[in-house]
Amino acid sequence: MENLIIMGSGPAGLSAALYASRSALEPIVIAGDQRGGQITLTQDMENYPGFPEGVGGFELAELMEKQAVRFGARISSDAVTEVDLSKQPFAVRTREKNYETKAVIIATGASPRTLDVPGEKEYTGKGVSYCATCDGFFYQDKSVVVVGGGDSAVDEGLFLTKFASKVTIVHRRNRLRADPILQERAKNNEKMAYIWDSVVSQVLGDDSGVKGVRLKNVKTDSESTYDSDGVFIYIGHIPNTTLFKDQLEMDEEGFLITDKRQKTSVEGVFAAGDVQDPVYKQAVTSAGTGAIAAIEAEKFIAELEGKAYPGK
Ligand code: NAP
């Protein structure tokens, strides 16, 4: 019997693991397929407090893991496949093992949203990408399109200018949603270009990979084609909550519903990070909610065992 299973190993899961291990819960973190979470796909994090010069996303994840392990957290390179949260103890099935646990923290994060247009699936890995950090290197002196107008599109677009000769942002509005500081950097970068009020309606290519995109102007409905060697898609994320369908309350977009103490609709099940956050989605807010979830999980387990500190 485990005290606490933490699902996910991004900033929310690892921060929860740090706090829970310091409460002597000996939590186990089921890391999932992307150990370290989404930050490992970010080259440089400039807004995580404590790193005035910035820190690599992968490096930050490694540091967080090391800190949690120092206090007794166990990290398993495994993935959860099924859960039963209908009764105590909760059952958690992974690819390798069956667990029983008193409490659960869900920090399974979110995955990139797809455009769902013809050619997207077909050319994924052959010119369509959701990760500039992973694939940018392959676009030396090439021309690429970035879809989206948020922080990710602009930040990753700027990163791509290190390699590509031209980076064209295609956005469905006539201005960006991204932070002013990123917009200013993009404005001052001569490799960046923009196509406004437009969506990608098809990814075009041949046996050698992506050759361009078909664009639709959302104001005039006119269509055109635009040559490109790659398409990077940054149109937001969808929460990874399929495992919890019909077991936990979610909003219409699939985000888990939590209260201020990170409690979900089932007592003893807490959630933290992007899986329950449709608004902020920052590494630092994820780490914060991970800490809250762990503090509350510790209280829940103490109560369950009749060891709660009076009034706490
Ligand atoms: P986001 O802020 O949700 O932006 C998604 C963008 O994609 C929006 O511009 C949206 O258009 C567009 N979009 C959505 N669906 C679309 C579709 N079907 N077709 C075409 N365009 C579509 O997502 P994000 O940029 O990934 O950022 C997520 C969170 O991470 C944010 O909170 C952000 O602040 C944070 N983040 C921060 C940094 C940083 O601080 N450096 C870096 C990366 C991410 P509309 O504008 O019309 O809605």
CSV table of C-alpha atoms and ligand atoms in Angstrom, one decimal:
chain,number,residue,atom,x,y,z
A,1,MET,CA,0.0,0.0,0.0
A,2,GLU,CA,1.4,3.4,-1.0
A,3,ASN,CA,0.6,6.6,0.9
A,4,LEU,CA,0.7,8.9,-2.2
A,5,ILE,CA,0.9,8.3,-5.9
A,6,ILE,CA,1.8,11.4,-8.0
A,7,MET,CA,1.0,11.1,-11.7
A,8,GLY,CA,3.2,13.2,-13.9
A,9,SER,CA,6.7,14.6,-13.5
A,10,GLY,CA,6.5,18.3,-14.6
A,11,PRO,CA,6.9,21.2,-12.2
A,12,ALA,CA,3.5,20.4,-10.6
A,13,GLY,CA,4.3,16.7,-10.0
A,14,LEU,CA,7.9,17.3,-8.9
A,15,SER,CA,7.0,20.1,-6.6
A,16,ALA,CA,4.3,17.9,-5.0
A,17,ALA,CA,6.9,15.2,-4.7
A,18,LEU,CA,9.3,17.5,-2.9
A,19,TYR,CA,6.7,18.6,-0.4
A,20,ALA,CA,5.3,15.1,0.2
A,21,SER,CA,8.7,13.6,0.7
A,22,ARG,CA,9.6,16.3,3.2
A,23,SER,CA,6.4,15.2,5.0
A,24,ALA,CA,7.8,11.6,5.1
A,25,LEU,CA,5.1,10.3,2.8
A,26,GLU,CA,7.7,8.6,0.6
A,27,PRO,CA,5.6,9.4,-2.5
A,28,ILE,CA,6.0,7.6,-5.8
A,29,VAL,CA,6.0,9.7,-9.0
A,30,ILE,CA,4.8,7.8,-12.0
A,31,ALA,CA,6.7,10.0,-14.5
A,32,GLY,CA,4.7,9.4,-17.7
A,33,ASP,CA,6.1,9.4,-21.2
A,34,GLN,CA,7.5,12.8,-21.1
A,35,ARG,CA,9.7,12.8,-18.0
A,36,GLY,CA,10.1,16.4,-16.7
A,37,GLY,CA,6.9,17.5,-18.6
A,38,GLN,CA,6.5,20.3,-21.1
A,39,ILE,CA,9.3,22.4,-19.7
A,40,THR,CA,11.8,19.9,-21.1
A,41,LEU,CA,10.7,21.1,-24.6
A,42,THR,CA,11.7,24.7,-23.8
A,43,GLN,CA,15.2,25.8,-24.6
A,44,ASP,CA,15.4,28.7,-22.2
A,45,MET,CA,13.1,29.6,-19.3
A,46,GLU,CA,13.5,33.3,-18.4
A,47,ASN,CA,10.6,33.6,-16.0
A,48,TYR,CA,11.2,30.9,-13.4
A,49,PRO,CA,12.1,32.8,-10.2
A,50,GLY,CA,15.6,32.2,-8.9
A,51,PHE,CA,17.4,32.1,-12.2
A,52,PRO,CA,18.3,35.7,-13.2
A,53,GLU,CA,20.1,34.5,-16.3
A,54,GLY,CA,17.4,32.0,-17.2
A,55,VAL,CA,17.6,28.2,-17.1
A,56,GLY,CA,17.2,25.5,-19.6
A,57,GLY,CA,13.8,23.7,-19.3
A,58,PHE,CA,15.5,20.3,-19.3
A,59,GLU,CA,18.0,21.4,-16.6
A,60,LEU,CA,15.2,22.8,-14.4
A,61,ALA,CA,13.3,19.5,-14.6
A,62,GLU,CA,16.5,17.6,-13.6
A,63,LEU,CA,17.1,19.9,-10.7
A,64,MET,CA,13.5,19.6,-9.4
A,65,GLU,CA,13.7,15.8,-9.7
A,66,LYS,CA,17.0,15.7,-7.8
A,67,GLN,CA,15.7,17.9,-5.0
A,68,ALA,CA,12.6,15.7,-4.6
A,69,VAL,CA,14.7,12.5,-4.6
A,70,ARG,CA,17.0,13.9,-2.0
A,71,PHE,CA,14.1,13.8,0.5
A,72,GLY,CA,12.9,10.3,-0.4
A,73,ALA,CA,10.6,10.6,-3.4
A,74,ARG,CA,10.8,7.7,-5.8
A,75,ILE,CA,10.5,8.4,-9.5
A,76,SER,CA,9.3,5.6,-11.7
A,77,SER,CA,9.8,5.7,-15.5
A,78,ASP,CA,6.4,4.2,-16.0
A,79,ALA,CA,3.0,5.4,-17.2
A,80,VAL,CA,-0.5,5.2,-15.7
A,81,THR,CA,-2.9,3.2,-17.9
A,82,GLU,CA,-6.0,2.9,-15.7
A,83,VAL,CA,-7.4,4.2,-12.3
A,84,ASP,CA,-10.2,3.4,-10.0
A,85,LEU,CA,-11.0,6.3,-7.8
A,86,SER,CA,-14.4,5.0,-6.7
A,87,LYS,CA,-13.3,3.6,-3.3
A,88,GLN,CA,-10.5,3.6,-0.8
A,89,PRO,CA,-7.8,2.5,-1.3
A,90,PHE,CA,-7.6,3.9,-4.8
A,91,ALA,CA,-6.3,1.5,-7.5
A,92,VAL,CA,-3.7,2.7,-10.0
A,93,ARG,CA,-2.6,0.5,-12.8
A,94,THR,CA,0.5,1.3,-14.8
A,95,ARG,CA,2.2,-0.4,-17.7
A,96,GLU,CA,4.3,-2.4,-15.3
A,97,LYS,CA,2.5,-2.7,-12.0
A,98,ASN,CA,-0.7,-2.5,-10.0
A,99,TYR,CA,-0.8,-0.1,-7.0
A,100,GLU,CA,-3.1,0.6,-4.1
A,101,THR,CA,-2.8,4.1,-2.6
A,102,LYS,CA,-4.4,6.2,0.1
A,103,ALA,CA,-4.1,9.4,-1.9
A,104,VAL,CA,-3.4,10.6,-5.4
A,105,ILE,CA,-2.1,13.8,-6.9
A,106,ILE,CA,-2.9,14.2,-10.6
A,107,ALA,CA,-0.3,16.3,-12.4
A,108,THR,CA,-0.6,14.8,-15.9
A,109,GLY,CA,-0.3,18.2,-17.7
A,110,ALA,CA,-1.5,19.0,-21.1
A,111,SER,CA,-0.6,18.0,-24.7
A,112,PRO,CA,-0.3,20.3,-27.8
A,113,ARG,CA,-3.6,21.0,-29.5
A,114,THR,CA,-3.7,19.9,-33.2
A,115,LEU,CA,-5.1,21.8,-36.1
A,116,ASP,CA,-7.1,18.8,-37.4
A,117,VAL,CA,-6.6,19.8,-41.1
A,118,PRO,CA,-5.7,17.5,-44.0
A,119,GLY,CA,-2.0,16.8,-44.2
A,120,GLU,CA,-1.2,17.5,-40.5
A,121,LYS,CA,-1.2,13.9,-39.4
A,122,GLU,CA,0.4,12.7,-42.6
A,123,TYR,CA,3.4,15.0,-42.3
A,124,THR,CA,3.9,14.9,-38.5
A,125,GLY,CA,7.6,14.1,-38.1
A,126,LYS,CA,8.1,15.0,-41.8
A,127,GLY,CA,7.9,18.7,-41.6
A,128,VAL,CA,5.0,19.2,-39.1
A,129,SER,CA,6.2,19.7,-35.6
A,130,TYR,CA,4.9,20.8,-32.2
A,131,CYS,CA,8.4,21.2,-30.7
A,132,ALA,CA,10.9,23.8,-32.0
A,133,THR,CA,13.5,22.8,-29.4
A,134,CYS,CA,13.4,19.2,-30.7
A,135,ASP,CA,13.2,19.8,-34.4
A,136,GLY,CA,14.5,23.4,-35.1
A,137,PHE,CA,18.0,22.2,-35.9
A,138,PHE,CA,16.7,20.5,-39.1
A,139,TYR,CA,15.6,23.8,-40.6
A,140,GLN,CA,19.0,25.4,-41.2
A,141,ASP,CA,18.5,28.2,-43.8
A,142,LYS,CA,15.0,27.0,-44.5
A,143,SER,CA,11.7,28.7,-44.4
A,144,VAL,CA,9.1,27.7,-41.8
A,145,VAL,CA,5.6,28.6,-40.8
A,146,VAL,CA,4.5,28.9,-37.1
A,147,VAL,CA,0.8,28.7,-36.4
A,148,GLY,CA,-0.6,30.6,-33.4
A,149,GLY,CA,-0.4,34.1,-31.8
A,150,GLY,CA,0.3,33.3,-28.1
A,151,ASP,CA,3.5,33.2,-26.1
A,152,SER,CA,4.5,29.8,-27.4
A,153,ALA,CA,4.1,30.7,-31.1
A,154,VAL,CA,6.2,33.9,-30.7
A,155,ASP,CA,8.8,32.4,-28.2
A,156,GLU,CA,9.3,29.3,-30.3
A,157,GLY,CA,9.2,31.3,-33.5
A,158,LEU,CA,12.1,33.4,-32.2
A,159,PHE,CA,14.0,30.3,-31.3
A,160,LEU,CA,13.6,29.0,-34.8
A,161,THR,CA,15.2,32.1,-36.2
A,162,LYS,CA,18.5,30.7,-34.9
A,163,PHE,CA,18.3,28.2,-37.7
A,164,ALA,CA,15.7,29.1,-40.3
A,165,SER,CA,16.2,31.9,-42.9
A,166,LYS,CA,12.6,33.0,-42.5
A,167,VAL,CA,9.9,32.3,-39.9
A,168,THR,CA,6.4,33.3,-40.8
A,169,ILE,CA,3.7,33.5,-38.1
A,170,VAL,CA,0.3,32.7,-39.4
A,171,HIS,CA,-2.4,34.0,-37.0
A,172,ARG,CA,-6.1,34.0,-37.2
A,173,ARG,CA,-6.4,37.6,-35.8
A,174,ASN,CA,-4.7,40.8,-36.8
A,175,ARG,CA,-2.5,41.1,-33.7
A,176,LEU,CA,-0.7,38.8,-31.3
A,177,ARG,CA,-1.8,37.6,-27.9
A,178,ALA,CA,1.8,37.1,-26.7
A,179,ASP,CA,3.6,39.1,-24.0
A,180,PRO,CA,4.7,42.6,-25.0
A,181,ILE,CA,8.4,41.7,-24.3
A,182,LEU,CA,8.2,38.8,-26.8
A,183,GLN,CA,6.3,40.9,-29.4
A,184,GLU,CA,9.0,43.5,-29.1
A,185,ARG,CA,11.7,41.0,-29.7
A,186,ALA,CA,9.9,39.5,-32.7
A,187,LYS,CA,9.4,43.0,-34.1
A,188,ASN,CA,13.1,43.6,-33.9
A,189,ASN,CA,14.0,40.3,-35.6
A,190,GLU,CA,14.3,40.7,-39.3
A,191,LYS,CA,13.8,37.0,-40.0
A,192,MET,CA,10.2,37.2,-38.6
A,193,ALA,CA,7.2,37.7,-41.0
A,194,TYR,CA,3.5,37.6,-40.4
A,195,ILE,CA,0.3,36.6,-42.2
A,196,TRP,CA,-2.7,38.0,-40.3
A,197,ASP,CA,-6.3,37.0,-40.2
A,198,SER,CA,-5.5,33.6,-41.7
A,199,VAL,CA,-5.7,29.9,-40.8
A,200,VAL,CA,-3.9,26.9,-42.2
A,201,SER,CA,-6.5,24.8,-44.0
A,202,GLN,CA,-4.2,22.2,-45.3
A,203,VAL,CA,-0.5,21.1,-45.1
A,204,LEU,CA,0.9,20.5,-48.5
A,205,GLY,CA,3.8,18.2,-49.4
A,206,ASP,CA,5.2,15.2,-51.3
A,207,ASP,CA,7.3,12.1,-50.5
A,208,SER,CA,10.2,14.3,-49.3
A,209,GLY,CA,8.0,16.1,-46.7
A,210,VAL,CA,6.2,19.4,-46.3
A,211,LYS,CA,6.4,21.9,-49.2
A,212,GLY,CA,3.9,24.5,-48.0
A,213,VAL,CA,0.5,25.3,-46.6
A,214,ARG,CA,-2.9,26.2,-47.9
A,215,LEU,CA,-4.1,29.4,-46.2
A,216,LYS,CA,-7.6,30.8,-45.8
A,217,ASN,CA,-8.2,34.4,-44.9
A,218,VAL,CA,-10.9,34.4,-42.2
A,219,LYS,CA,-12.1,37.9,-43.2
A,220,THR,CA,-12.4,37.5,-47.0
A,221,ASP,CA,-12.6,33.7,-47.2
A,222,SER,CA,-9.9,33.9,-50.0
A,223,GLU,CA,-7.5,31.0,-50.3
A,224,SER,CA,-3.9,30.9,-51.2
A,225,THR,CA,-0.8,28.7,-50.9
A,226,TYR,CA,2.4,29.6,-49.2
A,227,ASP,CA,5.7,27.8,-49.6
A,228,SER,CA,7.4,26.4,-46.5
A,229,ASP,CA,9.7,23.6,-45.5
A,230,GLY,CA,8.2,23.1,-42.1
A,231,VAL,CA,5.1,23.9,-40.0
A,232,PHE,CA,5.3,24.4,-36.3
A,233,ILE,CA,2.0,24.4,-34.5
A,234,TYR,CA,1.4,26.3,-31.3
A,235,ILE,CA,-2.3,26.8,-30.9
A,236,GLY,CA,-2.6,25.9,-27.2
A,237,HIS,CA,-2.9,22.7,-25.3
A,238,ILE,CA,-5.6,20.2,-24.2
A,239,PRO,CA,-5.5,18.7,-20.7
A,240,ASN,CA,-4.5,15.0,-20.3
A,241,THR,CA,-7.6,13.8,-18.5
A,242,THR,CA,-8.9,10.9,-20.6
A,243,LEU,CA,-8.0,8.5,-17.7
A,244,PHE,CA,-10.3,10.3,-15.3
A,245,LYS,CA,-13.4,10.5,-17.5
A,246,ASP,CA,-16.6,9.7,-15.6
A,247,GLN,CA,-14.6,9.5,-12.4
A,248,LEU,CA,-13.7,13.2,-11.7
A,249,GLU,CA,-15.6,16.4,-12.4
A,250,MET,CA,-14.2,18.3,-15.4
A,251,ASP,CA,-15.1,21.5,-17.2
A,252,GLU,CA,-16.3,21.5,-20.8
A,253,GLU,CA,-12.8,21.6,-22.1
A,254,GLY,CA,-11.7,18.6,-20.0
A,255,PHE,CA,-9.8,20.5,-17.3
A,256,LEU,CA,-10.2,18.9,-13.9
A,257,ILE,CA,-12.2,21.0,-11.5
A,258,THR,CA,-10.3,21.8,-8.2
A,259,ASP,CA,-11.0,24.1,-5.3
A,260,LYS,CA,-8.5,26.4,-3.7
A,261,ARG,CA,-6.9,23.5,-1.8
A,262,GLN,CA,-6.4,21.6,-5.1
A,263,LYS,CA,-9.1,19.1,-4.1
A,264,THR,CA,-10.9,17.4,-7.0
A,265,SER,CA,-14.5,16.0,-6.7
A,266,VAL,CA,-13.2,12.9,-5.0
A,267,GLU,CA,-11.9,13.1,-1.5
A,268,GLY,CA,-8.2,12.1,-1.4
A,269,VAL,CA,-7.6,12.9,-5.0
A,270,PHE,CA,-5.9,16.2,-5.7
A,271,ALA,CA,-4.8,17.8,-9.0
A,272,ALA,CA,-2.1,20.4,-9.8
A,273,GLY,CA,-0.6,22.2,-12.8
A,274,ASP,CA,-1.9,22.5,-16.3
A,275,VAL,CA,-4.3,19.5,-16.0
A,276,GLN,CA,-6.5,21.8,-13.9
A,277,ASP,CA,-5.5,25.2,-15.1
A,278,PRO,CA,-7.2,26.7,-18.1
A,279,VAL,CA,-5.9,30.2,-17.4
A,280,TYR,CA,-2.3,30.7,-16.1
A,281,LYS,CA,-0.4,27.6,-17.3
A,282,GLN,CA,3.0,28.8,-16.0
A,283,ALA,CA,5.8,26.6,-14.6
A,284,VAL,CA,5.8,28.6,-11.4
A,285,THR,CA,2.0,28.4,-10.9
A,286,SER,CA,2.2,24.7,-11.6
A,287,ALA,CA,4.9,24.3,-8.9
A,288,GLY,CA,2.8,26.3,-6.5
A,289,THR,CA,-0.3,24.2,-7.0
A,290,GLY,CA,1.8,21.1,-6.7
A,291,ALA,CA,3.0,22.2,-3.3
A,292,ILE,CA,-0.6,23.0,-2.1
A,293,ALA,CA,-1.8,19.5,-3.3
A,294,ALA,CA,1.0,17.8,-1.4
A,295,ILE,CA,0.3,19.7,1.9
A,296,GLU,CA,-3.4,18.8,1.5
A,297,ALA,CA,-2.7,15.2,0.7
A,298,GLU,CA,-0.6,15.0,3.9
A,299,LYS,CA,-3.5,16.3,5.9
A,300,PHE,CA,-5.9,13.9,4.2
A,301,ILE,CA,-3.7,10.9,5.0
A,302,ALA,CA,-3.2,12.0,8.6
A,303,GLU,CA,-7.0,12.3,9.0
A,304,LEU,CA,-7.5,8.9,7.4
A,305,GLU,CA,-5.2,7.4,9.9
A,306,GLY,CA,-6.6,9.3,12.8
A,307,LYS,CA,-3.3,11.1,13.3
A,308,ALA,CA,-4.3,14.6,12.3
A,309,TYR,CA,-2.9,17.5,14.3
A,310,PRO,CA,-5.8,19.2,16.1
A,311,GLY,CA,-7.1,22.2,14.2
A,312,LYS,CA,-4.6,21.9,11.3
B,1,NAP,P1,-2.4,30.2,-25.9
B,1,NAP,O1,-1.9,31.4,-25.1
B,1,NAP,O2,-3.7,29.5,-25.6
B,1,NAP,O3,-2.4,30.7,-27.4
B,1,NAP,C1,-2.8,29.8,-28.4
B,1,NAP,C2,-2.9,30.6,-29.7
B,1,NAP,O4,-3.3,29.8,-30.8
B,1,NAP,C3,-3.8,31.8,-29.7
B,1,NAP,O5,-3.3,32.9,-30.3
B,1,NAP,C4,-5.1,31.3,-30.4
B,1,NAP,O6,-5.8,32.3,-31.1
B,1,NAP,C5,-4.5,30.3,-31.4
B,1,NAP,N1,-5.4,29.2,-31.8
B,1,NAP,C6,-6.1,28.4,-31.0
B,1,NAP,N2,-6.8,27.5,-31.7
B,1,NAP,C7,-6.5,27.7,-33.0
B,1,NAP,C8,-6.9,27.1,-34.2
B,1,NAP,N3,-7.7,26.1,-34.2
B,1,NAP,N4,-6.4,27.6,-35.3
B,1,NAP,C9,-5.6,28.7,-35.3
B,1,NAP,N5,-5.1,29.3,-34.2
B,1,NAP,C10,-5.6,28.8,-33.0
B,1,NAP,O7,-1.3,29.0,-25.9
B,1,NAP,P2,0.3,29.1,-25.8
B,1,NAP,O8,0.9,30.1,-26.6
B,1,NAP,O9,0.7,27.7,-25.9
B,1,NAP,O10,0.5,29.4,-24.3
B,1,NAP,C11,0.0,28.6,-23.2
B,1,NAP,C12,0.4,29.2,-21.9
B,1,NAP,O11,1.7,29.0,-21.7
B,1,NAP,C13,0.0,30.7,-21.7
B,1,NAP,O12,-0.5,30.9,-20.5
B,1,NAP,C14,1.4,31.3,-21.9
B,1,NAP,O13,1.5,32.5,-21.2
B,1,NAP,C15,2.3,30.3,-21.4
B,1,NAP,N6,3.7,30.4,-22.0
B,1,NAP,C16,4.5,31.3,-21.6
B,1,NAP,C17,5.7,31.5,-22.2
B,1,NAP,C18,6.6,32.6,-21.7
B,1,NAP,O14,6.3,33.2,-20.8
B,1,NAP,N7,7.7,32.8,-22.4
B,1,NAP,C19,6.1,30.7,-23.3
B,1,NAP,C20,5.2,29.7,-23.7
B,1,NAP,C21,4.0,29.6,-23.1
B,1,NAP,P3,-6.6,33.5,-30.4
B,1,NAP,O15,-5.6,34.5,-29.9
B,1,NAP,O16,-7.5,33.9,-31.5
B,1,NAP,O17,-7.3,32.8,-29.3
